[in-house]
Each structure stands twice: as C-alpha cells, then as structure tokens.
Coordinates of N, CA and C in Angstrom, one line a residue:
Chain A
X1 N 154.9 114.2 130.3 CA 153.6 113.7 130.6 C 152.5 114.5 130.0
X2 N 151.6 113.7 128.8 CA 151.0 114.7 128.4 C 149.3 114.8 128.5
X3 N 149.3 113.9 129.4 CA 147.9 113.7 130.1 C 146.8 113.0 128.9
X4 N 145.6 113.5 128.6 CA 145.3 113.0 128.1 C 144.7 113.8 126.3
X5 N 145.3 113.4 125.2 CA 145.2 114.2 124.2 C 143.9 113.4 122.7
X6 N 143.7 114.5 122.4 CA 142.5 114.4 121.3 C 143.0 114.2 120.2
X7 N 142.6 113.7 119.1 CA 142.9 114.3 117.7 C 141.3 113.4 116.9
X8 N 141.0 114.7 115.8 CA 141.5 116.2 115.3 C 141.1 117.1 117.0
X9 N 141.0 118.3 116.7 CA 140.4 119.5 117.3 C 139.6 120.0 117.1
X10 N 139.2 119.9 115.6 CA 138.5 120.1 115.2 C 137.9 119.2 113.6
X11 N 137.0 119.1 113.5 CA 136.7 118.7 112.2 C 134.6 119.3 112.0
X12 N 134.6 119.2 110.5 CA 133.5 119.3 109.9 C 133.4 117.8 108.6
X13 N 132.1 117.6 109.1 CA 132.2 116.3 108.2 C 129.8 116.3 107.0
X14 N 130.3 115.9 106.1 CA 128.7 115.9 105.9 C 127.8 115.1 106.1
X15 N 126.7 115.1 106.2 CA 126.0 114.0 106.8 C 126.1 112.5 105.8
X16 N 126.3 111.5 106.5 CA 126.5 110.2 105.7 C 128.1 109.7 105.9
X17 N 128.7 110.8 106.1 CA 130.3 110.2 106.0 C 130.5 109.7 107.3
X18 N 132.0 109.3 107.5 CA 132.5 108.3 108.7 C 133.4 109.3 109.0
X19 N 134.0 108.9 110.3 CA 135.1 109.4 110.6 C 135.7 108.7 112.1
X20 N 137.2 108.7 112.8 CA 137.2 108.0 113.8 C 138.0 109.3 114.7
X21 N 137.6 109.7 115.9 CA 138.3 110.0 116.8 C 139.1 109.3 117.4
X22 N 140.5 109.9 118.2 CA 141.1 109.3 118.6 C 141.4 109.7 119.9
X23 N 141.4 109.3 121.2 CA 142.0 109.6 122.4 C 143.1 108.4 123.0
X24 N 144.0 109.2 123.3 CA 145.4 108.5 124.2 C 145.2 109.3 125.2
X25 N 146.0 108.9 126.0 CA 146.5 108.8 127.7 C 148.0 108.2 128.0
X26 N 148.8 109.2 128.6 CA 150.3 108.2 128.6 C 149.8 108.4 130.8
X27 N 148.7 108.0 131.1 CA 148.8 108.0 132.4 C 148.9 106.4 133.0
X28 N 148.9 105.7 132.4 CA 148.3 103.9 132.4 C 147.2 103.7 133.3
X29 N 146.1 104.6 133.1 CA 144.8 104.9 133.4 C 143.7 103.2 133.1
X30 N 143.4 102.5 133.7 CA 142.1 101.7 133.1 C 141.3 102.0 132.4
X31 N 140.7 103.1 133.1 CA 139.5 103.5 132.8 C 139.5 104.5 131.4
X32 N 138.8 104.3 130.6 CA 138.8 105.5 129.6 C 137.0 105.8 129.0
X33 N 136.7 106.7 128.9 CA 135.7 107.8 128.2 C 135.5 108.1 127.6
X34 N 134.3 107.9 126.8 CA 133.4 109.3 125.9 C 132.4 109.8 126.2
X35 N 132.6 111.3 126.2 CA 131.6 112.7 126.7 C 131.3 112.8 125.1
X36 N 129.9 113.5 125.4 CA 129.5 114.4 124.5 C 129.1 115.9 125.2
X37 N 129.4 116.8 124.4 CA 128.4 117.9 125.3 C 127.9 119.0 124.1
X38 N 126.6 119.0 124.2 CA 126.0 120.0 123.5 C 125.4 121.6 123.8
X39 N 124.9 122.1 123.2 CA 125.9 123.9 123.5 C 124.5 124.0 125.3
X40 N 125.6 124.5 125.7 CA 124.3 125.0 127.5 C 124.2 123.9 128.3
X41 N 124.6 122.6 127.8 CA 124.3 121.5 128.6 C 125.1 121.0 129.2
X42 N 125.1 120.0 130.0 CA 126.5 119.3 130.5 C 126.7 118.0 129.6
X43 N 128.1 117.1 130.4 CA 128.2 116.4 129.5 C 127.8 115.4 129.9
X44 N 127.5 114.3 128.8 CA 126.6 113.0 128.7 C 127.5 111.9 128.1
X45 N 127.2 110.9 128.6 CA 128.6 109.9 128.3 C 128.3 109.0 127.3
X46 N 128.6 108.6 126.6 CA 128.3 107.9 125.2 C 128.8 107.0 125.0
X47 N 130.1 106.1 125.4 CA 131.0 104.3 125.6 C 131.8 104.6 126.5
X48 N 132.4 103.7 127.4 CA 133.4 103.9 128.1 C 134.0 102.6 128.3
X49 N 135.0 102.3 129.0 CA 135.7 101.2 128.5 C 136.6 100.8 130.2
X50 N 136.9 99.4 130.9 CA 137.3 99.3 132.0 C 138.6 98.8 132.2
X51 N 138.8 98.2 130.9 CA 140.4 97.8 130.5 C 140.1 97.6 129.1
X52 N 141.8 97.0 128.6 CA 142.0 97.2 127.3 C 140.9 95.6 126.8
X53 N 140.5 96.0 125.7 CA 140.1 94.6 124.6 C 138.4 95.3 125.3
X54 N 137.5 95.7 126.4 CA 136.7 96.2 126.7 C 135.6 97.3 126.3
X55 N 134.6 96.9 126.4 CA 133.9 98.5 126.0 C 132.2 98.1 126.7
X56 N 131.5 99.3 126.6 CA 130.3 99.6 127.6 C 129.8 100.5 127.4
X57 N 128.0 100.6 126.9 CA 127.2 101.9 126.4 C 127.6 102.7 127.7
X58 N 127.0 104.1 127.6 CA 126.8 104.4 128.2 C 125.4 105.2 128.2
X59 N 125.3 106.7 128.4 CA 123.4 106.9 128.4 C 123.5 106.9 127.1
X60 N 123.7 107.7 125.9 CA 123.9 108.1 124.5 C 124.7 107.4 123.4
X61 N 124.3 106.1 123.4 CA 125.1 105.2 122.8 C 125.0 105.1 121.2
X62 N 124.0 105.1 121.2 CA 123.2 105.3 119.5 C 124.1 106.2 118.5
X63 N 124.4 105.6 117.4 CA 125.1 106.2 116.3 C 126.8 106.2 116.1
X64 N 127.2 105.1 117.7 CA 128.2 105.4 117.9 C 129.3 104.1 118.3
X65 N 130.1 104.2 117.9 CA 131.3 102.5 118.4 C 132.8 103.0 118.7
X66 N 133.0 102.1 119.3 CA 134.3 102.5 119.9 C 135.1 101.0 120.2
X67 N 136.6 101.2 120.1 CA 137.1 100.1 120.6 C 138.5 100.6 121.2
X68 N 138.7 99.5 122.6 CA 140.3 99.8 122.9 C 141.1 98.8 123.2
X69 N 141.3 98.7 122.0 CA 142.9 97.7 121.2 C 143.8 97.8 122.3
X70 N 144.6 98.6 122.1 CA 145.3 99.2 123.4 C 145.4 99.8 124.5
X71 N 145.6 99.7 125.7 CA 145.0 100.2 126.5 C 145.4 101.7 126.9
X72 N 146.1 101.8 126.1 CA 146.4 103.8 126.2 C 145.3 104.2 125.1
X73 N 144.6 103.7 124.2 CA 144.4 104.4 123.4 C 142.5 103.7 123.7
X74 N 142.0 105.0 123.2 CA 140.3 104.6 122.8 C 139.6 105.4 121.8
X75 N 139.1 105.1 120.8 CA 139.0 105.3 119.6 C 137.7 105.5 119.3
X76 N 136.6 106.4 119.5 CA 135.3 106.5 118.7 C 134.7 106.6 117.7
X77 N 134.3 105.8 116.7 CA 133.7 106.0 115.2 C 132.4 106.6 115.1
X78 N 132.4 107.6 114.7 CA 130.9 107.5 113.7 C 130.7 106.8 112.3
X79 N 130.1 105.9 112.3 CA 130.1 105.3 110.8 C 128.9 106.1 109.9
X80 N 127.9 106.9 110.4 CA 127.4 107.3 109.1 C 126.8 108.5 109.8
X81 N 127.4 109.7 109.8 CA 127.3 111.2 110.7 C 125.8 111.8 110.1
X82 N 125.4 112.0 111.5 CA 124.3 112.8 111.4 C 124.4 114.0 111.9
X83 N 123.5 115.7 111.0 CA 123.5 116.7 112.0 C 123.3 116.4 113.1
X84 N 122.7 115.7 113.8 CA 122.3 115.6 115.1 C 123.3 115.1 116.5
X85 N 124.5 114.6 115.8 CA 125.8 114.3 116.2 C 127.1 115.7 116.3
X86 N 126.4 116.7 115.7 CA 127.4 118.0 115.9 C 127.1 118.3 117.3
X87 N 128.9 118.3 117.7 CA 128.9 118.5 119.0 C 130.0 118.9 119.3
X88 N 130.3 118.9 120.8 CA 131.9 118.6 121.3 C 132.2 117.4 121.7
X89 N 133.5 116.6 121.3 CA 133.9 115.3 122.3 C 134.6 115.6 123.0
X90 N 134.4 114.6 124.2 CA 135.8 114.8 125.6 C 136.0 113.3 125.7
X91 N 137.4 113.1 125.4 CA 137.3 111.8 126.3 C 137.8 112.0 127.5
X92 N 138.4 111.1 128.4 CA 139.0 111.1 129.9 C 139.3 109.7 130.1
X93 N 140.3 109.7 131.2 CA 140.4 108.7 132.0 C 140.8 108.7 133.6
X94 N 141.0 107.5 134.2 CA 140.8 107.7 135.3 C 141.5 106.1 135.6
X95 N 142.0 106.2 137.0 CA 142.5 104.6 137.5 C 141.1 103.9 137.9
X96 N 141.6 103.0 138.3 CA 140.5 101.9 138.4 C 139.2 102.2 139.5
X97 N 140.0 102.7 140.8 CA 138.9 102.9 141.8 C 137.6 103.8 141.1
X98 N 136.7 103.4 141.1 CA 135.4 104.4 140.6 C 135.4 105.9 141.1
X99 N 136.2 106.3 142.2 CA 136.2 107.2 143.4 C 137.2 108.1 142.9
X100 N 138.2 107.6 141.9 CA 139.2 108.1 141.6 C 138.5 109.2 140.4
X101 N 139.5 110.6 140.5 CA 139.3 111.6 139.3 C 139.3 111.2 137.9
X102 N 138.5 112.1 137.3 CA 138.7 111.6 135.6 C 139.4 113.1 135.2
X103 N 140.4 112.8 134.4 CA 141.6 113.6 133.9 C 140.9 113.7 132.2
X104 N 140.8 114.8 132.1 CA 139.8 115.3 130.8 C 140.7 115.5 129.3
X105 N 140.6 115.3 128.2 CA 141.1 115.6 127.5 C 140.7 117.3 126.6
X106 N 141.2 117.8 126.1 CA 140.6 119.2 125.8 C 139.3 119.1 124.5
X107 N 139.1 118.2 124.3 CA 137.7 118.4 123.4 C 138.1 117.9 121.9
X108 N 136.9 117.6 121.0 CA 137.2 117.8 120.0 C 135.7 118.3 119.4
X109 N 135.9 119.5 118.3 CA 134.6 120.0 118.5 C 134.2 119.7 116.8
X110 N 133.2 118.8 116.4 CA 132.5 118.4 114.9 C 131.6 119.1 115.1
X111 N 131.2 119.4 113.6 CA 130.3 119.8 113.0 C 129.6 118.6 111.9
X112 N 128.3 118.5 111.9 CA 128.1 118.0 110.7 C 127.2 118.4 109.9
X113 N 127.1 118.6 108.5 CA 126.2 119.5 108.0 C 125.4 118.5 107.2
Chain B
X1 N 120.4 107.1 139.0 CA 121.4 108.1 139.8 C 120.9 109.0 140.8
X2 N 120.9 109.1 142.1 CA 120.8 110.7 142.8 C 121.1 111.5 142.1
X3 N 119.9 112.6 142.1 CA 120.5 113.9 141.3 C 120.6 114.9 142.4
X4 N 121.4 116.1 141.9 CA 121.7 117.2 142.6 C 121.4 118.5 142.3
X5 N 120.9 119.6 143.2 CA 120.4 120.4 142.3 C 121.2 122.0 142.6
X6 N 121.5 122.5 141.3 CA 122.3 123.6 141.8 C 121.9 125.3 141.2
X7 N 122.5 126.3 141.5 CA 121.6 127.2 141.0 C 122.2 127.5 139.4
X8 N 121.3 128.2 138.8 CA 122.3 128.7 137.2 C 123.4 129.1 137.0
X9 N 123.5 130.1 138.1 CA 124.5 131.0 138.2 C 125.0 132.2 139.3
X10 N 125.8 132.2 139.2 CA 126.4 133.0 140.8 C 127.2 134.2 140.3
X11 N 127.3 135.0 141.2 CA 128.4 136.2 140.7 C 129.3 136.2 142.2
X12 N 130.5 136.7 141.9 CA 131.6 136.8 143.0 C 132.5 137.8 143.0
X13 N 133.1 139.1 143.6 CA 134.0 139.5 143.4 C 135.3 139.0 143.4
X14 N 136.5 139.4 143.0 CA 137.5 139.5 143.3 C 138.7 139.5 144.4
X15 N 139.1 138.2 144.5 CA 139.7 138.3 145.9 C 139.1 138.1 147.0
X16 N 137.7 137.4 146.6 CA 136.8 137.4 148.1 C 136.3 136.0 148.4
X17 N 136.0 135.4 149.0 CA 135.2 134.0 148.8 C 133.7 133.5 148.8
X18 N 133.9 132.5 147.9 CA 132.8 132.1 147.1 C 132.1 130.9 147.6
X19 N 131.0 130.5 147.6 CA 130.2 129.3 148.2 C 129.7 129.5 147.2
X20 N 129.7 127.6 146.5 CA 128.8 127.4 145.4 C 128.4 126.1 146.4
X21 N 126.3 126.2 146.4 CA 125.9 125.2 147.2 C 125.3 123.9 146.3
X22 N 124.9 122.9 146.6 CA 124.6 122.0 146.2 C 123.5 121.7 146.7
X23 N 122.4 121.1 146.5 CA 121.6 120.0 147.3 C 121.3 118.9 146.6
X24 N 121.5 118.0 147.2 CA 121.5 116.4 147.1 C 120.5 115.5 147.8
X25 N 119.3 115.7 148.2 CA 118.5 115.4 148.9 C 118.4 113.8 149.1
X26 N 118.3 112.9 147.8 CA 117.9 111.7 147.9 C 119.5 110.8 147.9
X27 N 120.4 111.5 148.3 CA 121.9 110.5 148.2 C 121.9 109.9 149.3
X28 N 122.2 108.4 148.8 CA 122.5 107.3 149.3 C 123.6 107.3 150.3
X29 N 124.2 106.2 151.1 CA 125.2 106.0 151.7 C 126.5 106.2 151.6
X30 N 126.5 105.3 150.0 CA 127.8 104.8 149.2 C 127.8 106.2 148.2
X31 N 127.3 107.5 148.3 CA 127.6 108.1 147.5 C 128.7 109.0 147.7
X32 N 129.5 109.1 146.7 CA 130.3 110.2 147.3 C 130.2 111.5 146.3
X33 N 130.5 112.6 147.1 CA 130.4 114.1 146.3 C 131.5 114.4 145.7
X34 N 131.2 114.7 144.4 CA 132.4 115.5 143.3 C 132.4 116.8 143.0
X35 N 133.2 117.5 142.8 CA 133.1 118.8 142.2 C 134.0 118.5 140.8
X36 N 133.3 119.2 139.8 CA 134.4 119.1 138.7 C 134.3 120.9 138.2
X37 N 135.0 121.3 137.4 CA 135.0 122.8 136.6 C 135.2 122.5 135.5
X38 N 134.3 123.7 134.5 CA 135.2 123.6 133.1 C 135.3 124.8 133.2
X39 N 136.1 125.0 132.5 CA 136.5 126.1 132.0 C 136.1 127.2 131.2
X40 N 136.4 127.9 130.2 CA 135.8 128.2 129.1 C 136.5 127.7 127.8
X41 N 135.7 127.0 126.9 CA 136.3 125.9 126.1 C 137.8 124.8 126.4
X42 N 137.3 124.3 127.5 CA 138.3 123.6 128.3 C 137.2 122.2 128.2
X43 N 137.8 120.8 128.6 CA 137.8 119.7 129.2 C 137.2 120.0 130.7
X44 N 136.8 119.5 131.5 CA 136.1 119.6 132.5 C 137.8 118.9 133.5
X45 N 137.6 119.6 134.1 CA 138.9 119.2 135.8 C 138.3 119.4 137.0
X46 N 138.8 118.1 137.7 CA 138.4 117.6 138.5 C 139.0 118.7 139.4
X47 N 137.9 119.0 140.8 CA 138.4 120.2 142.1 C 138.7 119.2 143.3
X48 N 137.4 118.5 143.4 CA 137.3 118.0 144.7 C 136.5 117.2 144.9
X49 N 136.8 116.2 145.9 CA 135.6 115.1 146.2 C 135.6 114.9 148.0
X50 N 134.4 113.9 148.7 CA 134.4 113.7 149.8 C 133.1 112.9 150.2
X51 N 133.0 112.5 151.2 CA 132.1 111.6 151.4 C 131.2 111.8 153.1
X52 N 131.7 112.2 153.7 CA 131.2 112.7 155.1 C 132.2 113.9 155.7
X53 N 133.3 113.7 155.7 CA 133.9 114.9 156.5 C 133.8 115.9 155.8
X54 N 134.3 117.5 156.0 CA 134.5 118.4 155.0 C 135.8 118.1 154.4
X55 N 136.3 118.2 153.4 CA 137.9 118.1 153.0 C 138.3 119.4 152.6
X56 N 139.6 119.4 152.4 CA 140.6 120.5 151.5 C 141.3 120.2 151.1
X57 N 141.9 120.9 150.1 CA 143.0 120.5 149.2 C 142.9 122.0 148.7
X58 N 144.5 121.7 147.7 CA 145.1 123.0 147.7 C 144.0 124.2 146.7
X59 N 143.2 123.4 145.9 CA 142.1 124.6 144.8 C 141.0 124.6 146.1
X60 N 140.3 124.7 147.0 CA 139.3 124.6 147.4 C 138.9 123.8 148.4
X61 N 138.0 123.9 149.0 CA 137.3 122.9 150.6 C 135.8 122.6 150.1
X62 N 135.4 121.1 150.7 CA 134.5 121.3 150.5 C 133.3 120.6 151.7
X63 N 132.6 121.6 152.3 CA 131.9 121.2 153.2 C 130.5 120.7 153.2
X64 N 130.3 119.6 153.8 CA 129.0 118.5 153.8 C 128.1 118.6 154.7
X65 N 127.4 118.6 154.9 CA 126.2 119.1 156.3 C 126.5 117.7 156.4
X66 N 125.9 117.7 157.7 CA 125.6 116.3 158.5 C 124.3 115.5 158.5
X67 N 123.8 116.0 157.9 CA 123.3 114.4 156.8 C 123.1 114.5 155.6
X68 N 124.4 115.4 155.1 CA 125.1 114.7 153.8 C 123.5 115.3 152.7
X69 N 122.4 115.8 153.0 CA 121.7 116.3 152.0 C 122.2 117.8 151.1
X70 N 123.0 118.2 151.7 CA 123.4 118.9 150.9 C 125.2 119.4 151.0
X71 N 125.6 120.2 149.9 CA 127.3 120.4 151.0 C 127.9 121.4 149.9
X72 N 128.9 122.2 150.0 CA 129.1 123.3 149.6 C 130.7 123.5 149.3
X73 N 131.2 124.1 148.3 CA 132.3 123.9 147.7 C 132.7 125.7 147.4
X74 N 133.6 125.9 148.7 CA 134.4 126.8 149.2 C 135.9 127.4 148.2
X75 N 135.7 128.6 147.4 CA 136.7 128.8 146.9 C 137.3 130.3 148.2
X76 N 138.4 130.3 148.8 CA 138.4 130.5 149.9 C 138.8 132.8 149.2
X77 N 139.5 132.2 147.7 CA 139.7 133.6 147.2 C 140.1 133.9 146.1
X78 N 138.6 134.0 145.6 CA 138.4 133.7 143.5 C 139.3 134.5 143.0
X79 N 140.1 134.3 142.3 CA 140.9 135.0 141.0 C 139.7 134.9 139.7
X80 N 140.2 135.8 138.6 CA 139.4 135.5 137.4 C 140.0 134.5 136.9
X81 N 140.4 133.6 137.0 CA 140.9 132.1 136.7 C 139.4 131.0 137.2
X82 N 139.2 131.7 138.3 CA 137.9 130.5 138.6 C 136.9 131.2 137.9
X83 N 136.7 131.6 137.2 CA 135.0 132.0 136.5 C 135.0 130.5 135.7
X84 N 133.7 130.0 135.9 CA 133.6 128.5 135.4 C 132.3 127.9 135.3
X85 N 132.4 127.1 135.0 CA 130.6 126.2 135.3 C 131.1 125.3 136.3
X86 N 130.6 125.4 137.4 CA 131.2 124.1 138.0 C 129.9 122.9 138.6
X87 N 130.1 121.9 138.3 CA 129.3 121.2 138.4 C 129.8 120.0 139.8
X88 N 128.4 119.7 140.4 CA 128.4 119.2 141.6 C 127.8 117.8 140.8
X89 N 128.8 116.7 141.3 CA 128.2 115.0 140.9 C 128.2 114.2 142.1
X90 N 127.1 113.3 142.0 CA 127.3 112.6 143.2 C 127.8 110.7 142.7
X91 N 128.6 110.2 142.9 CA 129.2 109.4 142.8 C 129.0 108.1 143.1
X92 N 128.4 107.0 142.9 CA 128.3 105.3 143.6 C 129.7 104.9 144.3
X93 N 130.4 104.6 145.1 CA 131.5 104.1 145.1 C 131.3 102.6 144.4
X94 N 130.4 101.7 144.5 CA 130.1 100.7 143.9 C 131.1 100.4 142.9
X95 N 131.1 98.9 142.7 CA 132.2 98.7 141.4 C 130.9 98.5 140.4
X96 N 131.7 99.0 139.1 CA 130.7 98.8 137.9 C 129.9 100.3 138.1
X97 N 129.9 101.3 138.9 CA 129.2 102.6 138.6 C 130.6 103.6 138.5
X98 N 131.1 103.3 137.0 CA 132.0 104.1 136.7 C 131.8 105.6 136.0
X99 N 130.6 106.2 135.7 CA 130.2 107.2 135.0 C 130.0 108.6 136.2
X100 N 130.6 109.5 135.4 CA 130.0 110.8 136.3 C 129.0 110.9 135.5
X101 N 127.7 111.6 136.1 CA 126.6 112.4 135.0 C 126.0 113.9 135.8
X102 N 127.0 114.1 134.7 CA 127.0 115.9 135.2 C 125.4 116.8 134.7
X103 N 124.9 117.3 135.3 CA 124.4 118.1 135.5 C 124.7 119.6 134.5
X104 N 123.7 120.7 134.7 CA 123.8 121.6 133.8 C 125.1 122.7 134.5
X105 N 125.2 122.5 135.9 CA 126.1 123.3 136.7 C 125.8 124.5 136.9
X106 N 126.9 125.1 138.2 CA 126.5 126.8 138.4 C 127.4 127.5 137.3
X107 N 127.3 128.3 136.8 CA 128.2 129.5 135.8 C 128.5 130.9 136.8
X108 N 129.4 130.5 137.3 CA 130.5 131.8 138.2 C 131.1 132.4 137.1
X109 N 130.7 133.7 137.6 CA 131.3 134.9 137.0 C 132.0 135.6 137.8
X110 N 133.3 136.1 137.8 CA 134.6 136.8 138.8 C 134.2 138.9 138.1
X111 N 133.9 139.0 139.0 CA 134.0 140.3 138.8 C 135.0 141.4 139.4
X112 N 135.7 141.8 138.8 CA 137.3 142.0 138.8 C 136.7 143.5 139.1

C-alpha cells in the first residue's frame, strides 16, 4: 500500500513551457487534491476533484487544469509556466465524508525560471 | 470560512508536554476541528479531529472548551519527531465543503 505518490519530485521548467504532474492513490479514495504551498505559507488549494470524470476550482485556480480519467489517478497541467508558479505541489486524498482525513502525498517541488 | 488564529511559534522540551492552542472565535455549529502537521519537507499528516467532546487517539488529545471558541491539541510527550508546523483547520461538515484551508500554523521546536 503505497498511499498516495507524486511524480517528478522534482523538476525545473522555463517560463512558457508545459508540463503535467501526476498524482495516484492505491487507497480507492473519491476525493483527490491539489495544494500549492509557497516558501512560510500554508497550503492553498488549487482543483480538486469528487469522483472520477470530475473536477472543481478551488481558491488558486488560474494558470492551472487538471483532469481525473481515472479515479486513482489526478493529473495537473501547467500549459504555459510562469515564475510565479514556482512552488511546491501536494496532492491528497481522502474518502468521501468531508470529515474524513486527507492522506498527503510527499510534494513535488518546480521551479520556473 | 471561519478562520483560526494561532501563535507563530512555540518552543517545548524534551519528553515533556506540549499545548499548542487555537482560537476559533466565529465557528459555526457544523464546524468541526482539525489538526494537521508537516513535517520538515514532508506532505502535511493528518493528527486529529473533533467536534464538541475532547478526543484522543494514539499521536495526541485534543481538547475543546465548551463553547467550542477555542480548543487545544495536547502532545502528552514530545520527542524530536514532533518539531513541526502544525496547523489548526476548522472544517464545514456540509456536503460540497470539501477543502481544508490551512492557515500559516504554529512552528514547534523540540529542544532536546
């Protein structure tokens, strides 16, 4: 069980290019997330999704798309990276009840120059 | 959202217990209280939640004053494993309020 995993870990990308994150979950979680968190701050949620074929802004939506084909999997694009998008990502998930924990994934930390 | 308000930062020895407090002044009914931690370059993990009684579970307790404006998240005997930011959320149970929105949190430091 390997909870919920990121890929990359890391990346650096230049401003204008694309790139797609990827978060799985082998928990059969509904619910799935994207965090952002930038350096001193907490984190701010950016789409989230309530079942599969689904998706939903959240406060920090701008610059950003996501889709979940599958429902283990949720997928974030940047289509055209700005510095202002260097950050960390977290996704998470969680079962359905809203009351229920969100199980974190360990980050993925961009840069964009 | 109810917001919550917490201090920057706390210090704790080793092996002793820690009160990180919260105040929550404008929460609602349906709200319920979260504790999450991160770590240091970690994902954020869930500690604890509760809604009116105090609870426990095996990382920690967490106690609610009685009318719920504020409540307090009991590490009963910090190792340096807990140095963390831990952040206090208050939660909608409502369907369709699926988002935590975390706050800047307290930053515990374990002094060994």
């Amino acid at each position: 069980n390997a909870g919920v995993t990121q890929t990359p870990k890391f990346r650096v990308l230049k401003t204008g290019q694309s790139m797609t994150l990827l978060c799985a979950q082998d928990m059969n979680h509904e619910y799935m997330y994207w965090y952002r968190q930038d350096p001193g701050m907490g984190l701010r949620l950016i789409h989230y999704s309530v079942g599969e074929g689904t998706t939903a802004k959240g406060e920090v939506p701008d610059g950003y798309n996501v889709s979940r084909l599958k429902k283990q999997n949720f997928l974030l694009g940047l289509e055209s990276a700005a510095p202002s998008q260097t950050s960390v990502y977290f996704c998470a998930s969680s079962l359905m009840r809203p009351y229920n924990e969100q199980f974190f994934g360990p980050g993925t930390r961009l840069t964009v120059l | 959202d109810a917001k919550t308000t917490q201090p920057n930062s706390m210090e704790s020895n080793e092996e002793e217990p820690v009160h990180l407090p919260c105040n929550h002044s404008t929460i609602s009914g349906t709200d319920y209280i979260h504790w999450y931690r991160q770590l240091p370059s970690q994902g954020p993990e869930y500690v604890i939640h509760g809604l009116t009684s105090n609870v426990n579970n095996r990382m920690a307790s967490l106690a609610i004053a009685e009318d719920r404006k504020s409540s307090t998240l009991i590490l009963h005997r910090a190792t340096l494993r807990d140095a963390a930011v831990y952040y206090c959320i208050l939660r909608d149970v409502g369907f369709g309020n699926e988002k935590l929105t975390f706050g800047t949190g307290t930053r515990l430091t374990i002094i060994p």
